[in-house]
PDB file of C-alpha atoms in Angstrom:
ATOM      1  CA  UNK A   1     -25.935  17.821  -5.646  1.00  0.00           C
ATOM      2  CA  UNK A   2     -27.825  17.840  -8.906  1.00  0.00           C
ATOM      3  CA  UNK A   3     -25.598  17.042 -11.858  1.00  0.00           C
ATOM      4  CA  UNK A   4     -25.240  18.592 -15.284  1.00  0.00           C
ATOM      5  CA  UNK A   5     -23.939  17.024 -18.488  1.00  0.00           C
ATOM      6  CA  UNK A   6     -22.108  19.037 -21.126  1.00  0.00           C
ATOM      7  CA  UNK A   7     -20.071  18.121 -24.204  1.00  0.00           C
ATOM      8  CA  UNK A   8     -16.349  18.115 -23.475  1.00  0.00           C
ATOM      9  CA  UNK A   9     -15.516  20.457 -26.318  1.00  0.00           C
ATOM     10  CA  UNK A  10     -17.038  22.495 -29.106  1.00  0.00           C
ATOM     11  CA  UNK A  11     -15.634  24.544 -31.920  1.00  0.00           C
ATOM     12  CA  UNK A  12     -17.052  27.482 -33.796  1.00  0.00           C
ATOM     13  CA  UNK A  13     -16.000  30.294 -36.085  1.00  0.00           C
ATOM     14  CA  UNK A  14     -15.591  33.926 -35.239  1.00  0.00           C
ATOM     15  CA  UNK A  15     -18.685  36.115 -35.712  1.00  0.00           C
ATOM     16  CA  UNK A  16     -20.981  33.076 -35.852  1.00  0.00           C
ATOM     17  CA  UNK A  17     -23.533  32.120 -33.181  1.00  0.00           C
ATOM     18  CA  UNK A  18     -22.637  29.406 -30.707  1.00  0.00           C
ATOM     19  CA  UNK A  19     -25.119  27.154 -28.923  1.00  0.00           C
ATOM     20  CA  UNK A  20     -23.728  25.400 -25.851  1.00  0.00           C
ATOM     21  CA  UNK A  21     -26.038  22.643 -24.572  1.00  0.00           C
ATOM     22  CA  UNK A  22     -26.471  21.406 -21.018  1.00  0.00           C
ATOM     23  CA  UNK A  23     -28.569  18.526 -19.698  1.00  0.00           C
ATOM     24  CA  UNK A  24     -29.826  18.548 -16.124  1.00  0.00           C
ATOM     25  CA  UNK A  25     -32.498  15.877 -15.910  1.00  0.00           C
ATOM     26  CA  UNK A  26     -32.461  15.735 -12.081  1.00  0.00           C
ATOM     27  CA  UNK A  27     -33.059  19.466 -11.596  1.00  0.00           C
ATOM     28  CA  UNK A  28     -35.294  20.345  -8.663  1.00  0.00           C
ATOM     29  CA  UNK A  29     -37.907  23.060  -8.496  1.00  0.00           C
ATOM     30  CA  UNK A  30     -35.674  25.401  -6.509  1.00  0.00           C
ATOM     31  CA  UNK A  31     -32.550  25.020  -8.664  1.00  0.00           C
ATOM     32  CA  UNK A  32     -31.423  27.971 -10.714  1.00  0.00           C
ATOM     33  CA  UNK A  33     -29.415  27.304 -13.880  1.00  0.00           C
ATOM     34  CA  UNK A  34     -26.169  29.249 -13.836  1.00  0.00           C
ATOM     35  CA  UNK A  35     -23.485  29.595 -16.466  1.00  0.00           C
ATOM     36  CA  UNK A  36     -19.939  30.621 -15.742  1.00  0.00           C
ATOM     37  CA  UNK A  37     -16.914  30.671 -18.000  1.00  0.00           C
ATOM     38  CA  UNK A  38     -13.233  30.508 -17.300  1.00  0.00           C
ATOM     39  CA  UNK A  39     -10.779  32.157 -19.615  1.00  0.00           C
ATOM     40  CA  UNK A  40      -7.182  30.941 -19.609  1.00  0.00           C
ATOM     41  CA  UNK A  41      -5.277  31.897 -16.458  1.00  0.00           C
ATOM     42  CA  UNK A  42      -8.280  33.561 -14.858  1.00  0.00           C
ATOM     43  CA  UNK A  43     -10.903  32.743 -12.278  1.00  0.00           C
ATOM     44  CA  UNK A  44     -14.406  31.816 -13.427  1.00  0.00           C
ATOM     45  CA  UNK A  45     -16.635  34.647 -14.613  1.00  0.00           C
ATOM     46  CA  UNK A  46     -20.423  34.807 -14.287  1.00  0.00           C
ATOM     47  CA  UNK A  47     -22.251  34.734 -17.609  1.00  0.00           C
ATOM     48  CA  UNK A  48     -25.981  34.387 -16.988  1.00  0.00           C
ATOM     49  CA  UNK A  49     -28.565  32.543 -14.922  1.00  0.00           C
ATOM     50  CA  UNK A  50     -32.259  31.709 -15.057  1.00  0.00           C
ATOM     51  CA  UNK A  51     -35.033  29.721 -13.420  1.00  0.00           C
ATOM     52  CA  UNK A  52     -37.798  29.014 -15.920  1.00  0.00           C
ATOM     53  CA  UNK A  53     -37.973  31.737 -18.538  1.00  0.00           C
ATOM     54  CA  UNK A  54     -35.429  32.514 -21.216  1.00  0.00           C
ATOM     55  CA  UNK A  55     -32.988  35.229 -20.188  1.00  0.00           C
ATOM     56  CA  UNK A  56     -30.894  37.736 -22.080  1.00  0.00           C
ATOM     57  CA  UNK A  57     -28.034  39.971 -21.014  1.00  0.00           C
ATOM     58  CA  UNK A  58     -25.214  41.801 -22.728  1.00  0.00           C
ATOM     59  CA  UNK A  59     -23.036  38.695 -22.817  1.00  0.00           C
ATOM     60  CA  UNK A  60     -25.403  35.923 -23.861  1.00  0.00           C
ATOM     61  CA  UNK A  61     -28.864  34.413 -23.912  1.00  0.00           C
ATOM     62  CA  UNK A  62     -30.092  31.428 -21.933  1.00  0.00           C
ATOM     63  CA  UNK A  63     -32.794  29.239 -23.405  1.00  0.00           C
ATOM     64  CA  UNK A  64     -34.448  26.895 -20.889  1.00  0.00           C
ATOM     65  CA  UNK A  65     -36.526  23.929 -21.974  1.00  0.00           C
ATOM     66  CA  UNK A  66     -40.149  23.877 -20.858  1.00  0.00           C
ATOM     67  CA  UNK A  67     -39.534  20.835 -18.607  1.00  0.00           C
ATOM     68  CA  UNK A  68     -36.290  22.470 -17.348  1.00  0.00           C
ATOM     69  CA  UNK A  69     -34.331  19.285 -17.969  1.00  0.00           C
ATOM     70  CA  UNK A  70     -32.013  21.027 -20.412  1.00  0.00           C
ATOM     71  CA  UNK A  71     -30.809  24.482 -21.331  1.00  0.00           C
ATOM     72  CA  UNK A  72     -28.708  26.175 -23.992  1.00  0.00           C
ATOM     73  CA  UNK A  73     -26.315  29.061 -23.644  1.00  0.00           C
ATOM     74  CA  UNK A  74     -26.292  31.168 -26.790  1.00  0.00           C
ATOM     75  CA  UNK A  75     -23.450  33.453 -27.760  1.00  0.00           C
ATOM     76  CA  UNK A  76     -24.925  35.468 -30.584  1.00  0.00           C
ATOM     77  CA  UNK A  77     -21.722  36.473 -32.301  1.00  0.00           C
ATOM     78  CA  UNK A  78     -18.621  34.723 -31.046  1.00  0.00           C
ATOM     79  CA  UNK A  79     -15.310  36.511 -30.834  1.00  0.00           C
ATOM     80  CA  UNK A  80     -11.857  35.114 -30.160  1.00  0.00           C
ATOM     81  CA  UNK A  81     -12.189  36.424 -26.605  1.00  0.00           C
ATOM     82  CA  UNK A  82     -15.073  34.003 -26.028  1.00  0.00           C
ATOM     83  CA  UNK A  83     -12.696  31.039 -26.150  1.00  0.00           C
ATOM     84  CA  UNK A  84     -12.998  29.565 -22.665  1.00  0.00           C
ATOM     85  CA  UNK A  85     -14.328  26.664 -20.636  1.00  0.00           C
ATOM     86  CA  UNK A  86     -18.061  27.112 -20.075  1.00  0.00           C
ATOM     87  CA  UNK A  87     -19.669  25.613 -17.001  1.00  0.00           C
ATOM     88  CA  UNK A  88     -23.369  24.903 -16.577  1.00  0.00           C
ATOM     89  CA  UNK A  89     -24.221  24.734 -12.865  1.00  0.00           C
ATOM     90  CA  UNK A  90     -27.373  24.089 -10.860  1.00  0.00           C
ATOM     91  CA  UNK A  91     -27.520  26.238  -7.780  1.00  0.00           C
ATOM     92  CA  UNK A  92     -30.201  25.984  -5.133  1.00  0.00           C
ATOM     93  CA  UNK A  93     -32.038  29.198  -4.305  1.00  0.00           C
ATOM     94  CA  UNK A  94     -30.279  30.906  -1.435  1.00  0.00           C
ATOM     95  CA  UNK A  95     -27.186  28.719  -1.626  1.00  0.00           C
ATOM     96  CA  UNK A  96     -23.780  30.059  -2.504  1.00  0.00           C
ATOM     97  CA  UNK A  97     -22.098  26.755  -3.231  1.00  0.00           C
ATOM     98  CA  UNK A  98     -21.339  26.153  -6.906  1.00  0.00           C
ATOM     99  CA  UNK A  99     -20.802  22.553  -8.033  1.00  0.00           C
ATOM    100  CA  UNK A 100     -18.679  22.637 -11.170  1.00  0.00           C
ATOM    101  CA  UNK A 101     -18.621  19.795 -13.681  1.00  0.00           C
ATOM    102  CA  UNK A 102     -15.969  19.408 -16.353  1.00  0.00           C
ATOM    103  CA  UNK A 103     -17.517  22.077 -18.574  1.00  0.00           C
ATOM    104  CA  UNK A 104     -17.295  22.584 -22.324  1.00  0.00           C
ATOM    105  CA  UNK A 105     -14.063  23.858 -23.791  1.00  0.00           C
ATOM    106  CA  UNK A 106     -15.066  26.270 -26.557  1.00  0.00           C
ATOM    107  CA  UNK A 107     -12.586  26.981 -29.328  1.00  0.00           C
ATOM    108  CA  UNK A 108     -13.200  29.898 -31.674  1.00  0.00           C
ATOM    109  CA  UNK A 109     -11.543  29.820 -35.069  1.00  0.00           C
ATOM    110  CA  UNK A 110     -10.609  33.123 -36.736  1.00  0.00           C
TER     111      UNK A 110
ATOM    112  CA  UNK B   1     -15.244  49.060  -7.796  1.00  0.00           C
ATOM    113  CA  UNK B   2     -12.327  46.826  -6.850  1.00  0.00           C
ATOM    114  CA  UNK B   3     -12.715  43.123  -7.540  1.00  0.00           C
ATOM    115  CA  UNK B   4     -11.887  40.148  -5.379  1.00  0.00           C
ATOM    116  CA  UNK B   5      -8.247  40.258  -4.334  1.00  0.00           C
ATOM    117  CA  UNK B   6      -6.295  37.156  -3.476  1.00  0.00           C
ATOM    118  CA  UNK B   7      -2.811  37.148  -2.019  1.00  0.00           C
ATOM    119  CA  UNK B   8      -0.281  35.902  -2.679  1.00  0.00           C
ATOM    120  CA  UNK B   9      -0.658  35.073  -6.374  1.00  0.00           C
ATOM    121  CA  UNK B  10       2.011  32.377  -6.311  1.00  0.00           C
ATOM    122  CA  UNK B  11       3.444  30.309  -3.505  1.00  0.00           C
ATOM    123  CA  UNK B  12       5.925  27.465  -3.240  1.00  0.00           C
ATOM    124  CA  UNK B  13       5.938  25.365  -0.084  1.00  0.00           C
ATOM    125  CA  UNK B  14       7.589  22.178   1.088  1.00  0.00           C
ATOM    126  CA  UNK B  15       5.720  19.030   2.100  1.00  0.00           C
ATOM    127  CA  UNK B  16       4.745  19.126   5.740  1.00  0.00           C
ATOM    128  CA  UNK B  17       4.609  22.910   5.971  1.00  0.00           C
ATOM    129  CA  UNK B  18       1.448  24.892   6.435  1.00  0.00           C
ATOM    130  CA  UNK B  19       0.154  27.769   4.351  1.00  0.00           C
ATOM    131  CA  UNK B  20      -2.319  30.628   4.741  1.00  0.00           C
ATOM    132  CA  UNK B  21      -4.048  32.224   1.786  1.00  0.00           C
ATOM    133  CA  UNK B  22      -5.925  35.494   1.928  1.00  0.00           C
ATOM    134  CA  UNK B  23      -9.011  36.789   0.149  1.00  0.00           C
ATOM    135  CA  UNK B  24     -10.453  40.304   0.224  1.00  0.00           C
ATOM    136  CA  UNK B  25     -14.014  40.288  -1.140  1.00  0.00           C
ATOM    137  CA  UNK B  26     -15.749  43.040  -3.044  1.00  0.00           C
ATOM    138  CA  UNK B  27     -16.852  45.788  -0.681  1.00  0.00           C
ATOM    139  CA  UNK B  28     -20.283  44.994   0.716  1.00  0.00           C
ATOM    140  CA  UNK B  29     -20.130  41.276  -0.057  1.00  0.00           C
ATOM    141  CA  UNK B  30     -20.578  39.181   3.067  1.00  0.00           C
ATOM    142  CA  UNK B  31     -20.353  35.719   1.528  1.00  0.00           C
ATOM    143  CA  UNK B  32     -16.950  34.282   0.690  1.00  0.00           C
ATOM    144  CA  UNK B  33     -16.397  30.838  -0.815  1.00  0.00           C
ATOM    145  CA  UNK B  34     -13.209  28.954  -1.530  1.00  0.00           C
ATOM    146  CA  UNK B  35     -12.522  26.484  -4.337  1.00  0.00           C
ATOM    147  CA  UNK B  36      -9.628  24.249  -5.307  1.00  0.00           C
ATOM    148  CA  UNK B  37      -8.838  23.702  -8.992  1.00  0.00           C
ATOM    149  CA  UNK B  38      -6.597  20.885 -10.202  1.00  0.00           C
ATOM    150  CA  UNK B  39      -6.213  19.360 -13.664  1.00  0.00           C
ATOM    151  CA  UNK B  40      -7.485  16.016 -12.451  1.00  0.00           C
ATOM    152  CA  UNK B  41     -10.427  17.006 -10.256  1.00  0.00           C
ATOM    153  CA  UNK B  42     -11.442  20.319 -11.777  1.00  0.00           C
ATOM    154  CA  UNK B  43     -13.052  22.973  -9.600  1.00  0.00           C
ATOM    155  CA  UNK B  44     -14.104  21.698  -6.182  1.00  0.00           C
ATOM    156  CA  UNK B  45     -15.903  23.569  -3.444  1.00  0.00           C
ATOM    157  CA  UNK B  46     -13.973  23.873  -0.174  1.00  0.00           C
ATOM    158  CA  UNK B  47     -16.148  25.991   2.124  1.00  0.00           C
ATOM    159  CA  UNK B  48     -18.306  29.078   2.383  1.00  0.00           C
ATOM    160  CA  UNK B  49     -18.392  31.774   5.033  1.00  0.00           C
ATOM    161  CA  UNK B  50     -21.101  34.314   5.724  1.00  0.00           C
ATOM    162  CA  UNK B  51     -20.876  36.884   8.499  1.00  0.00           C
ATOM    163  CA  UNK B  52     -17.908  35.087  10.091  1.00  0.00           C
ATOM    164  CA  UNK B  53     -19.739  31.730  10.189  1.00  0.00           C
ATOM    165  CA  UNK B  54     -18.987  28.692   8.071  1.00  0.00           C
ATOM    166  CA  UNK B  55     -22.249  27.861   6.308  1.00  0.00           C
ATOM    167  CA  UNK B  56     -21.171  25.027   4.052  1.00  0.00           C
ATOM    168  CA  UNK B  57     -18.202  22.721   3.735  1.00  0.00           C
ATOM    169  CA  UNK B  58     -16.989  20.532   0.910  1.00  0.00           C
ATOM    170  CA  UNK B  59     -15.505  17.075   1.117  1.00  0.00           C
ATOM    171  CA  UNK B  60     -11.943  17.921   2.108  1.00  0.00           C
ATOM    172  CA  UNK B  61      -9.856  16.648   5.029  1.00  0.00           C
ATOM    173  CA  UNK B  62      -9.589  18.597   8.257  1.00  0.00           C
ATOM    174  CA  UNK B  63      -6.176  19.905   7.186  1.00  0.00           C
ATOM    175  CA  UNK B  64      -8.128  22.466   5.179  1.00  0.00           C
ATOM    176  CA  UNK B  65      -9.658  25.184   7.317  1.00  0.00           C
ATOM    177  CA  UNK B  66     -10.785  28.735   6.981  1.00  0.00           C
ATOM    178  CA  UNK B  67     -12.145  31.726   8.748  1.00  0.00           C
ATOM    179  CA  UNK B  68     -13.768  35.035   8.040  1.00  0.00           C
ATOM    180  CA  UNK B  69     -13.177  38.305   9.810  1.00  0.00           C
ATOM    181  CA  UNK B  70     -15.657  41.015  10.748  1.00  0.00           C
ATOM    182  CA  UNK B  71     -14.681  43.023   7.651  1.00  0.00           C
ATOM    183  CA  UNK B  72     -15.591  39.960   5.504  1.00  0.00           C
ATOM    184  CA  UNK B  73     -11.985  39.246   4.565  1.00  0.00           C
ATOM    185  CA  UNK B  74     -11.282  35.549   4.634  1.00  0.00           C
ATOM    186  CA  UNK B  75      -8.294  33.287   5.045  1.00  0.00           C
ATOM    187  CA  UNK B  76      -7.871  29.617   4.351  1.00  0.00           C
ATOM    188  CA  UNK B  77      -5.207  27.476   5.900  1.00  0.00           C
ATOM    189  CA  UNK B  78      -3.776  24.165   4.824  1.00  0.00           C
ATOM    190  CA  UNK B  79      -1.654  22.307   7.349  1.00  0.00           C
ATOM    191  CA  UNK B  80       0.780  19.452   6.796  1.00  0.00           C
ATOM    192  CA  UNK B  81       0.979  20.092   3.085  1.00  0.00           C
ATOM    193  CA  UNK B  82       1.024  17.173   0.665  1.00  0.00           C
ATOM    194  CA  UNK B  83       2.151  17.107  -2.950  1.00  0.00           C
ATOM    195  CA  UNK B  84      -1.466  16.629  -3.980  1.00  0.00           C
ATOM    196  CA  UNK B  85      -2.409  19.979  -2.475  1.00  0.00           C
ATOM    197  CA  UNK B  86      -0.677  21.716  -5.375  1.00  0.00           C
ATOM    198  CA  UNK B  87      -3.490  23.583  -7.065  1.00  0.00           C
ATOM    199  CA  UNK B  88      -5.035  26.894  -7.944  1.00  0.00           C
ATOM    200  CA  UNK B  89      -7.058  28.126  -4.961  1.00  0.00           C
ATOM    201  CA  UNK B  90      -9.891  30.446  -5.900  1.00  0.00           C
ATOM    202  CA  UNK B  91     -11.950  32.705  -3.727  1.00  0.00           C
ATOM    203  CA  UNK B  92     -15.359  34.051  -4.690  1.00  0.00           C
ATOM    204  CA  UNK B  93     -17.500  36.686  -3.034  1.00  0.00           C
ATOM    205  CA  UNK B  94     -21.168  37.485  -3.477  1.00  0.00           C
ATOM    206  CA  UNK B  95     -24.110  39.313  -2.064  1.00  0.00           C
ATOM    207  CA  UNK B  96     -26.720  37.219  -0.309  1.00  0.00           C
ATOM    208  CA  UNK B  97     -28.127  35.546  -3.403  1.00  0.00           C
ATOM    209  CA  UNK B  98     -26.261  37.108  -6.256  1.00  0.00           C
ATOM    210  CA  UNK B  99     -23.706  36.029  -8.786  1.00  0.00           C
ATOM    211  CA  UNK B 100     -20.292  34.984  -7.525  1.00  0.00           C
ATOM    212  CA  UNK B 101     -17.279  37.105  -8.368  1.00  0.00           C
ATOM    213  CA  UNK B 102     -14.017  35.206  -8.457  1.00  0.00           C
ATOM    214  CA  UNK B 103     -10.500  36.379  -7.788  1.00  0.00           C
ATOM    215  CA  UNK B 104      -7.571  35.383  -9.982  1.00  0.00           C
ATOM    216  CA  UNK B 105      -6.499  32.762  -7.508  1.00  0.00           C
ATOM    217  CA  UNK B 106      -3.406  31.716  -5.619  1.00  0.00           C
ATOM    218  CA  UNK B 107      -1.297  29.086  -7.331  1.00  0.00           C
ATOM    219  CA  UNK B 108       0.211  26.845  -4.679  1.00  0.00           C
ATOM    220  CA  UNK B 109       3.030  24.484  -5.536  1.00  0.00           C
ATOM    221  CA  UNK B 110       4.093  21.909  -2.964  1.00  0.00           C
ATOM    222  CA  UNK B 111       7.541  20.404  -3.488  1.00  0.00           C
TER     223      UNK B 111
END
């Protein structure tokens, strides 16, 4: 399984943008980049995913490097409810299995 | 629509016993996956079922098993429980190639 590397923790302030980095140097051509987050006492929640192009949805934006060896999840305006562990995952096209790393624990300061 | 439902939410068992956990996926979802979450190992994939067939299996001993019924509901079973099996067990359902929707999990404590 292709691996991802994320910082253990990050901290930001409320209403400021947050950029969560992820390195995936061994990504293969058929791997999609997925982001999930896990709020305290809940199951993981899908955030966004992409293959090559940058992606936007109501929750976040995903910026993918041209060589696809890294990506950045962008929360445009963090709120206290965004405090969670964020997981960057490589998932092969057609596969359901998600291989979770340790993720980044995001703290939002009021 | 209703989300993924896992029952029970909490469970306490004694070493050596066996346990069955249940997962009802979102209506229309045919893929169900199970994960174990512990503080030491994080989230680990157990197995995935699609149309009553196990399609993928993680690196867990044979004491961990599962099945899926024709209505896509799934159960996982752990036999001969060990203290180390104490964990949060999460179920996720998805359409063929879509995002995974997770339940709130079953917290199993083995004493």
